[in-house]
JSON list of C-alpha atoms in Angstrom, two decimals:
[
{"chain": "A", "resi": 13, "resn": "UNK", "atom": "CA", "xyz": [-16.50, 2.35, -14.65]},
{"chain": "A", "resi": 14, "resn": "UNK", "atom": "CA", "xyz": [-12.87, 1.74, -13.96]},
{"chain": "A", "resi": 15, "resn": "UNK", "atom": "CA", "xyz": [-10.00, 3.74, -12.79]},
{"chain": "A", "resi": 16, "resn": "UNK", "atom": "CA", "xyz": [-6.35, 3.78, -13.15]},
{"chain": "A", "resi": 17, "resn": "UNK", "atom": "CA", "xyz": [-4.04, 5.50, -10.91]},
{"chain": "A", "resi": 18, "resn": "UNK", "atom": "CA", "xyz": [-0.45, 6.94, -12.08]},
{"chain": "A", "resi": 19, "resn": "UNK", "atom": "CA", "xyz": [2.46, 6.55, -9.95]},
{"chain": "A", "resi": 20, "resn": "UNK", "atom": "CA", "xyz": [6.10, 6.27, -10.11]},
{"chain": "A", "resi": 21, "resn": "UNK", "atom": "CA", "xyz": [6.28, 5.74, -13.84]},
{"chain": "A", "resi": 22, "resn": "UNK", "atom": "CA", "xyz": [3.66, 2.68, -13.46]},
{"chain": "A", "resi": 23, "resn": "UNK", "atom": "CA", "xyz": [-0.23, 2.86, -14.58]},
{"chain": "A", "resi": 24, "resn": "UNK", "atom": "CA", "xyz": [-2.28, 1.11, -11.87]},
{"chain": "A", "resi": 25, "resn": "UNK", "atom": "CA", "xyz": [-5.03, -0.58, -12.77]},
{"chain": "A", "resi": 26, "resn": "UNK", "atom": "CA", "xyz": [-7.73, -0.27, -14.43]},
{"chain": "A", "resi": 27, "resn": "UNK", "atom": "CA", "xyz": [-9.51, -1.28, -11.52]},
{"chain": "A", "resi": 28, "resn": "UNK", "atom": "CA", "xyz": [-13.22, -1.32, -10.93]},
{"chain": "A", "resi": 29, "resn": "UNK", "atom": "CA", "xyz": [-13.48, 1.97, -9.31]},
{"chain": "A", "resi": 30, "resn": "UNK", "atom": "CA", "xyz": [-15.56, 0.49, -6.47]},
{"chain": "A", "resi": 31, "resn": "UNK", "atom": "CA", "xyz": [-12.74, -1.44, -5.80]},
{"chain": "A", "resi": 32, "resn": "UNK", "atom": "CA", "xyz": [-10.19, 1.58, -5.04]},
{"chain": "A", "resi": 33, "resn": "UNK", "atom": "CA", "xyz": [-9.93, 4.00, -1.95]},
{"chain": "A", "resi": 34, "resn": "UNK", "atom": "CA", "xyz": [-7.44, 6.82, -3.52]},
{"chain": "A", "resi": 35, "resn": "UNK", "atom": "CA", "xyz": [-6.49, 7.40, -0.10]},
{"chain": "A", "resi": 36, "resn": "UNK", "atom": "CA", "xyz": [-3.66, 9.74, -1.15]},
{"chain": "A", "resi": 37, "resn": "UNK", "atom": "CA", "xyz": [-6.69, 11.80, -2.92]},
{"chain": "A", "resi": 38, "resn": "UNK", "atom": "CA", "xyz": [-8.86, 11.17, -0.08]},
{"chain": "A", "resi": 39, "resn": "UNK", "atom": "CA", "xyz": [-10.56, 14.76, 1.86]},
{"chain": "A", "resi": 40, "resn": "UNK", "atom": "CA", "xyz": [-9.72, 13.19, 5.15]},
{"chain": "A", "resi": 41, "resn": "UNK", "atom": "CA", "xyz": [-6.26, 12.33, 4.55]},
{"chain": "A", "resi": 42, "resn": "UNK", "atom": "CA", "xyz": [-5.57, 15.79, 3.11]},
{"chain": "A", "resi": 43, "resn": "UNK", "atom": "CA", "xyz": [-7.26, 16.83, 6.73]},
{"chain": "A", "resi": 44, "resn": "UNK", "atom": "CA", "xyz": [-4.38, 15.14, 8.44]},
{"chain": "A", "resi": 45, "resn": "UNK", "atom": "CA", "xyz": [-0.84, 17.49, 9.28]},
{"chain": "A", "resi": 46, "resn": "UNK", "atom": "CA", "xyz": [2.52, 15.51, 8.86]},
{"chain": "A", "resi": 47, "resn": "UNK", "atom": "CA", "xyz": [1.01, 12.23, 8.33]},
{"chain": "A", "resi": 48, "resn": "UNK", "atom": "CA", "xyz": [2.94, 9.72, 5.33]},
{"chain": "A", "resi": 49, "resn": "UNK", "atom": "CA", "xyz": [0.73, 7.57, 3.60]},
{"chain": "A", "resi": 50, "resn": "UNK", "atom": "CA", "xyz": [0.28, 5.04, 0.56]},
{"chain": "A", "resi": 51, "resn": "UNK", "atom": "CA", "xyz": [-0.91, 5.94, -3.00]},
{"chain": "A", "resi": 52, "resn": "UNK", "atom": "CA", "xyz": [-4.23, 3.75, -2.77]},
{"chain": "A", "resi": 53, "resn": "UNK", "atom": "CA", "xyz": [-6.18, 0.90, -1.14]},
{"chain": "A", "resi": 54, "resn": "UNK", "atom": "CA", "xyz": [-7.43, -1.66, -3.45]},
{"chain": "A", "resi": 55, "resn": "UNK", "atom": "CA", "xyz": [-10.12, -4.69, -2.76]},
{"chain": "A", "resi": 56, "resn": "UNK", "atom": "CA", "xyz": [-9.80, -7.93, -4.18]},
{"chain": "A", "resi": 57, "resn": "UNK", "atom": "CA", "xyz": [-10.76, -11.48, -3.55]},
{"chain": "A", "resi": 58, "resn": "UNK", "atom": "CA", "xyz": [-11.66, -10.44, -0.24]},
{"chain": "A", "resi": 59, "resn": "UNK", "atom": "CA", "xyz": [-7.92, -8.86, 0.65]},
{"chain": "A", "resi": 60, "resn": "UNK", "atom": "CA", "xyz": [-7.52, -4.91, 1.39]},
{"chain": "A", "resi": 61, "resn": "UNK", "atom": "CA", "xyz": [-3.96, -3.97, -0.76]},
{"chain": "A", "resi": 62, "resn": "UNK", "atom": "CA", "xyz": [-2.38, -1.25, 0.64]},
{"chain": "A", "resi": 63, "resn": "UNK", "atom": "CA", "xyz": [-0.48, -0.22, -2.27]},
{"chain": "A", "resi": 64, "resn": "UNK", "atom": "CA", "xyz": [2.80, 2.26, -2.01]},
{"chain": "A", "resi": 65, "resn": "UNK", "atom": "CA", "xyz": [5.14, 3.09, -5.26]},
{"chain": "A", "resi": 66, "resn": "UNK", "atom": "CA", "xyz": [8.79, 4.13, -4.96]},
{"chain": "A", "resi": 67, "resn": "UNK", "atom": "CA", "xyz": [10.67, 4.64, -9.17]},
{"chain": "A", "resi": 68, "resn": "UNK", "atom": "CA", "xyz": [13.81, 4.02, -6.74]},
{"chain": "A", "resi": 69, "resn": "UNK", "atom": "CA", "xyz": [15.43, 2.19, -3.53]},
{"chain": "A", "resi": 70, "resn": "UNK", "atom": "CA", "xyz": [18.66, 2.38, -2.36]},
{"chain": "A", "resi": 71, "resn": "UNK", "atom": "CA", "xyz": [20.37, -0.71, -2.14]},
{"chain": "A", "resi": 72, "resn": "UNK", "atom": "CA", "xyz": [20.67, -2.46, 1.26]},
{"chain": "A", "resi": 73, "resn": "UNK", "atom": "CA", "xyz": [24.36, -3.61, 1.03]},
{"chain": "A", "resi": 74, "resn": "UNK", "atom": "CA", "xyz": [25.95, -0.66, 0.29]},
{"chain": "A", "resi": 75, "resn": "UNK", "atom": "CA", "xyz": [23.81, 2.69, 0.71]},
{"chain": "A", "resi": 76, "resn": "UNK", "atom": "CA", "xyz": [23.92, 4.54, 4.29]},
{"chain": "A", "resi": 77, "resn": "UNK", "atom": "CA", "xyz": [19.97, 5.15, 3.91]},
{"chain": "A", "resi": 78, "resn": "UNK", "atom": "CA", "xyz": [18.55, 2.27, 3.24]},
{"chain": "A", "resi": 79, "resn": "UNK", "atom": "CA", "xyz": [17.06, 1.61, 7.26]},
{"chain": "A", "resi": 80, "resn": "UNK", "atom": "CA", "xyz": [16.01, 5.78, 6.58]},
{"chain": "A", "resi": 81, "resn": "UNK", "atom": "CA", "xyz": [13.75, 4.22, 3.15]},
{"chain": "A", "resi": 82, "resn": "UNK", "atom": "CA", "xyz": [12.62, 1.25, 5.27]},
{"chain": "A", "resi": 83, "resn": "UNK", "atom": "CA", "xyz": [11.00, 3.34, 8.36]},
{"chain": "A", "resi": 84, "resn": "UNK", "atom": "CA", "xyz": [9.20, 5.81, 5.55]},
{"chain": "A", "resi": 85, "resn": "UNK", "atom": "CA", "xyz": [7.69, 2.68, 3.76]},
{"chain": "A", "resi": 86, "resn": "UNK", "atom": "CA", "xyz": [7.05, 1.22, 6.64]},
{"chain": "A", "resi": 87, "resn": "UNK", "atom": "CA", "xyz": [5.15, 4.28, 8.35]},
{"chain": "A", "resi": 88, "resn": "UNK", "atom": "CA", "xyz": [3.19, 4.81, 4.86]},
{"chain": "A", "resi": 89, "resn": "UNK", "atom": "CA", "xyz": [1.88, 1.20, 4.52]},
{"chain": "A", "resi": 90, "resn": "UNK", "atom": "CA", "xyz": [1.26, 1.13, 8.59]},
{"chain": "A", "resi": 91, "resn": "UNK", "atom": "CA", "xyz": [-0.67, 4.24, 8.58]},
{"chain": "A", "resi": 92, "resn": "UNK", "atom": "CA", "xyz": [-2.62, 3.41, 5.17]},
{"chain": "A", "resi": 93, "resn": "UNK", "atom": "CA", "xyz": [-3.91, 0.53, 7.13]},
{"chain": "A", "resi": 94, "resn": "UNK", "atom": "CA", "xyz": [-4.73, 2.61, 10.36]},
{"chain": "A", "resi": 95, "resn": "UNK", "atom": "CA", "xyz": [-6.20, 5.00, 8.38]},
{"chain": "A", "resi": 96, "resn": "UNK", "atom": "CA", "xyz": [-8.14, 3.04, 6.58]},
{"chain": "A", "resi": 97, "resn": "UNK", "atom": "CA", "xyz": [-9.74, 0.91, 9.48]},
{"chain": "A", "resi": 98, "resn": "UNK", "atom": "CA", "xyz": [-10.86, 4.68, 11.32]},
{"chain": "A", "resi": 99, "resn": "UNK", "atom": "CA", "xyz": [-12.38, 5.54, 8.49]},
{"chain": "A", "resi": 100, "resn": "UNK", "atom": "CA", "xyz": [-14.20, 1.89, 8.42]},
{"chain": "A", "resi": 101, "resn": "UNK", "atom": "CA", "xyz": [-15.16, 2.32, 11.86]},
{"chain": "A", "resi": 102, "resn": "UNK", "atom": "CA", "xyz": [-15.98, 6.19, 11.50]},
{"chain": "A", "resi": 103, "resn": "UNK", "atom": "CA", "xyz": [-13.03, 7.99, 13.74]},
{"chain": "A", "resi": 104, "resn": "UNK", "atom": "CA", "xyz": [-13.16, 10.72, 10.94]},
{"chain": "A", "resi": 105, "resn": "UNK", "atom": "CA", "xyz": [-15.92, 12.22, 10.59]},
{"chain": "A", "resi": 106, "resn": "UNK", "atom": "CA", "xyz": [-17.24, 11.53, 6.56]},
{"chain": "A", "resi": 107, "resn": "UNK", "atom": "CA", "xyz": [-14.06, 9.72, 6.11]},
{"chain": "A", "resi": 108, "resn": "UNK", "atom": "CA", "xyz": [-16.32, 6.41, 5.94]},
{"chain": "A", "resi": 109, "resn": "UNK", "atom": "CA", "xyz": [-18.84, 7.66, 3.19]},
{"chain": "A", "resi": 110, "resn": "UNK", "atom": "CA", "xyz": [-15.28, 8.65, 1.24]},
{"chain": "A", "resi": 111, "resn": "UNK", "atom": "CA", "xyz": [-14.63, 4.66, 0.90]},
{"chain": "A", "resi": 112, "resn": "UNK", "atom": "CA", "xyz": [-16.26, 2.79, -2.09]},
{"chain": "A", "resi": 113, "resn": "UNK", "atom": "CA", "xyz": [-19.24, 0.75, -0.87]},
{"chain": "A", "resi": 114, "resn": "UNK", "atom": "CA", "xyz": [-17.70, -2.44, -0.95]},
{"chain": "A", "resi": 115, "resn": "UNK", "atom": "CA", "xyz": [-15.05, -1.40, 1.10]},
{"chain": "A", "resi": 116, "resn": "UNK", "atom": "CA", "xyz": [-17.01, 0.22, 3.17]},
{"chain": "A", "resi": 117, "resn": "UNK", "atom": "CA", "xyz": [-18.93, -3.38, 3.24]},
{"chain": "A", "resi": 118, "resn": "UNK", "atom": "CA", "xyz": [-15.85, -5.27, 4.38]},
{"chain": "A", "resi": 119, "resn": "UNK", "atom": "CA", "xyz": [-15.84, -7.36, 7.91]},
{"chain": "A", "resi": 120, "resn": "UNK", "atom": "CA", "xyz": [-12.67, -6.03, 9.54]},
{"chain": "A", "resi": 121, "resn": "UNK", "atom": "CA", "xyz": [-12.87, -9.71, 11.36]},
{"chain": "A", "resi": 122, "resn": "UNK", "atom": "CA", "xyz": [-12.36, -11.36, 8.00]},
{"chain": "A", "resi": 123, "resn": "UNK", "atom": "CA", "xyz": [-10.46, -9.31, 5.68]},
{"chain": "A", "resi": 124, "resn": "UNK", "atom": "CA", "xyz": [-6.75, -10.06, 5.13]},
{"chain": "A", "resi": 125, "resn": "UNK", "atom": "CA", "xyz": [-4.16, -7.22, 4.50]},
{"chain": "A", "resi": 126, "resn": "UNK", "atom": "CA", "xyz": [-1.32, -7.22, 2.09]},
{"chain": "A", "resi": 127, "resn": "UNK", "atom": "CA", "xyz": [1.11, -4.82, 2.26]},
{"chain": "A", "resi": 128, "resn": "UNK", "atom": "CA", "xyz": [2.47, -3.82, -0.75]},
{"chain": "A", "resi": 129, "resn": "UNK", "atom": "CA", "xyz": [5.46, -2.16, -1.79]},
{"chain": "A", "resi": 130, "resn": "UNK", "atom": "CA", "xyz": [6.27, -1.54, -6.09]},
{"chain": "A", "resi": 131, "resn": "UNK", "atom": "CA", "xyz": [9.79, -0.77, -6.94]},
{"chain": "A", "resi": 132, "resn": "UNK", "atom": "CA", "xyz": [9.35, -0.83, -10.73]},
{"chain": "A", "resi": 133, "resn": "UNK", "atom": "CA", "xyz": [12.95, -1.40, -11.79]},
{"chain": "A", "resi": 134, "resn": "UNK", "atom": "CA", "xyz": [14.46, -3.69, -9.50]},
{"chain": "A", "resi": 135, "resn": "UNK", "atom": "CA", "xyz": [15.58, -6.95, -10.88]},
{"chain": "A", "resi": 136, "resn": "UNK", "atom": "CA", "xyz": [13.97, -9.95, -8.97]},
{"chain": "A", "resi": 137, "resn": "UNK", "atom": "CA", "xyz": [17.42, -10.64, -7.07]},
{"chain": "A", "resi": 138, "resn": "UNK", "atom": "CA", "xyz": [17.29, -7.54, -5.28]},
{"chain": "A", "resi": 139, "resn": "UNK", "atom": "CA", "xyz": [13.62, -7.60, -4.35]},
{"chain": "A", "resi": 140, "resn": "UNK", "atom": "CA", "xyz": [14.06, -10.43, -1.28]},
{"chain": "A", "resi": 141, "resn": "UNK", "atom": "CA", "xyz": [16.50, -7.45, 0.67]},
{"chain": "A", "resi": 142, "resn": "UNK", "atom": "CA", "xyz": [13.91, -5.09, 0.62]},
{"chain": "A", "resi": 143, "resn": "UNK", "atom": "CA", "xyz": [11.28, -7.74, 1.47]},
{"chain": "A", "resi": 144, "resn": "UNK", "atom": "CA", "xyz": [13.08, -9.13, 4.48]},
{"chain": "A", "resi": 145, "resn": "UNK", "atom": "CA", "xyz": [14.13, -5.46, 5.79]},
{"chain": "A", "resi": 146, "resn": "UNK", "atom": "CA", "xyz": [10.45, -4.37, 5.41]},
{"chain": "A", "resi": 147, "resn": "UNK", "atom": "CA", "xyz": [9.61, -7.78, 6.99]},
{"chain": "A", "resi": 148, "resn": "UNK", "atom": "CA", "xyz": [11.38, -7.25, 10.15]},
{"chain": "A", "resi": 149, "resn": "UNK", "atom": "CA", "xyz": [10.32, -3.63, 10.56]},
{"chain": "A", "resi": 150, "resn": "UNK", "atom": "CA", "xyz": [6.79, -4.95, 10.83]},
{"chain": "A", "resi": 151, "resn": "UNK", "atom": "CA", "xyz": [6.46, -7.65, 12.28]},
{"chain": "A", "resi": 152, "resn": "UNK", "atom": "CA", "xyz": [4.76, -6.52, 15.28]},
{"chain": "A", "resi": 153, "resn": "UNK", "atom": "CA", "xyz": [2.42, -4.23, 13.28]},
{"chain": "A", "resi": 154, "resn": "UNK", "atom": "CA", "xyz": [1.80, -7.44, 11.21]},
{"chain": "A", "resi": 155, "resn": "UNK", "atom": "CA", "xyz": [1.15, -9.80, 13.87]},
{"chain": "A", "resi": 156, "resn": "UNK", "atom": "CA", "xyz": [-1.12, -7.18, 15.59]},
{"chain": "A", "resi": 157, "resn": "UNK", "atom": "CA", "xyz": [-3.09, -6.69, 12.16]},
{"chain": "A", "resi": 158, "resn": "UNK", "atom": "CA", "xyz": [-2.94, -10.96, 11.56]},
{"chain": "A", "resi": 159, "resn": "UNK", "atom": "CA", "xyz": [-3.24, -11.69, 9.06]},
{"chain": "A", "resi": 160, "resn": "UNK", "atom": "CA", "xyz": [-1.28, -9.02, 7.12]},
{"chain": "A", "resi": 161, "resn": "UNK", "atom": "CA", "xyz": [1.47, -9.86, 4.61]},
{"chain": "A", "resi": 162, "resn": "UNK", "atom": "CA", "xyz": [4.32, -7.88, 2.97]},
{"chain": "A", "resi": 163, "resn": "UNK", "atom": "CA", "xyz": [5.18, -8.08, -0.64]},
{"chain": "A", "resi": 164, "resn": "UNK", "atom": "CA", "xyz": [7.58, -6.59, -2.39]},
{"chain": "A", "resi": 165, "resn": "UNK", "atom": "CA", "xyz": [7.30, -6.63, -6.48]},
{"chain": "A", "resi": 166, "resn": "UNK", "atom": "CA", "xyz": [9.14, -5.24, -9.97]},
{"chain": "A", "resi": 167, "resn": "UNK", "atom": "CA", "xyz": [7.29, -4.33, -12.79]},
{"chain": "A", "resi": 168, "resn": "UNK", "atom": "CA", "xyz": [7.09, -7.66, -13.99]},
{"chain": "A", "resi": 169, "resn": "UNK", "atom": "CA", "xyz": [6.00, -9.35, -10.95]},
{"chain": "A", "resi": 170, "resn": "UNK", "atom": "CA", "xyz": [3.33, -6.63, -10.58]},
{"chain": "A", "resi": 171, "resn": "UNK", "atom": "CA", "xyz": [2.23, -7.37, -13.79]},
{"chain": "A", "resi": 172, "resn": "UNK", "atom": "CA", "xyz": [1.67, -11.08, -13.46]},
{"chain": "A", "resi": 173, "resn": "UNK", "atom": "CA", "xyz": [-0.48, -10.16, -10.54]},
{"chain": "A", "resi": 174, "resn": "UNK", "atom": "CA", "xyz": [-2.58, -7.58, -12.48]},
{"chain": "A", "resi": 175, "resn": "UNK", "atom": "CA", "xyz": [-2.00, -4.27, -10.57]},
{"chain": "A", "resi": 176, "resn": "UNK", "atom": "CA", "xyz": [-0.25, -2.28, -13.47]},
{"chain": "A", "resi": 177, "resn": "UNK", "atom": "CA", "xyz": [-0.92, -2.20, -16.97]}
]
């Protein structure tokens, strides 16, 4: 059985649906008051994907709220994570037995986490910007969660990595 998840004018997937924590979806998430978070967690080749969509960006050269759109990614990829390693570890109460078994199956001490942010119409030029702003605003969070890395990807580039149809 597979899924595929809608978001930002992008299909997602299909995915085994083992493979996917729909954390947006997710009972304990919807618990949680005033918390930002991703649209889904996806396993593969042994990496979690913390996976957030935006249909839009504004650009880092010229728009006054561009730092405003890189602390709101930031906090929803940062607190995906969190909130995906509590429920691993059982912090929230049937959060755990919400995560797909082999998620639920992964060794936090081996995993690697990718942090990934799909801005479906950006050309490839404007991508690095966002990359290196998201970059900087996690660092620490990334070197705390090592390894963790952030990606930033178009339509295109999304594509050639299989995440959207």
């Amino acid at each position: 059985m597979t899924i595929t998840i809608t978001e930002s004018g992008m299909d997602f997937g299909p995915y085994p649906k083992n493979d996917v924590f729909h954390i947006e979806q997710s009972q304990t998430f919807k618990k949680l008051k005033g918390v930002q978070i991703g649209e889904f967690v996806l396993l593969r080749g042994g990496k979690l994907l913390f996976i957030e969509a935006k249909s839009s960006s504004p650009r880092p050269e010229t728009h006054p709220d561009f730092q405003t759109f890189i602390a709101e990614i930031h906090e929803k990829l940062a607190n995906s994570l969190t909130l995906s390693v509590a429920a691993l570890l059982k912090r929230h109460g049937a959060a755990n037995s919400e995560l797909p078994p082999p998620i639920r199956g992964v060794s936090l001490s081996q995993v690697e986490f990718l942090l990934i942010l799909v801005l479906p119409d950006h050309p490839d030029k404007a991508l690095a910007p966002i990359r290196d702003a998201l970059g900087s605003s996690l660092r620490a969070f990334c070197n705390i969660w090592s390894p963790a890395e952030i990606v930033v990807l178009n339509r295109q580039s999304a594509q050639n990595r299989n995440l959207i149809i």
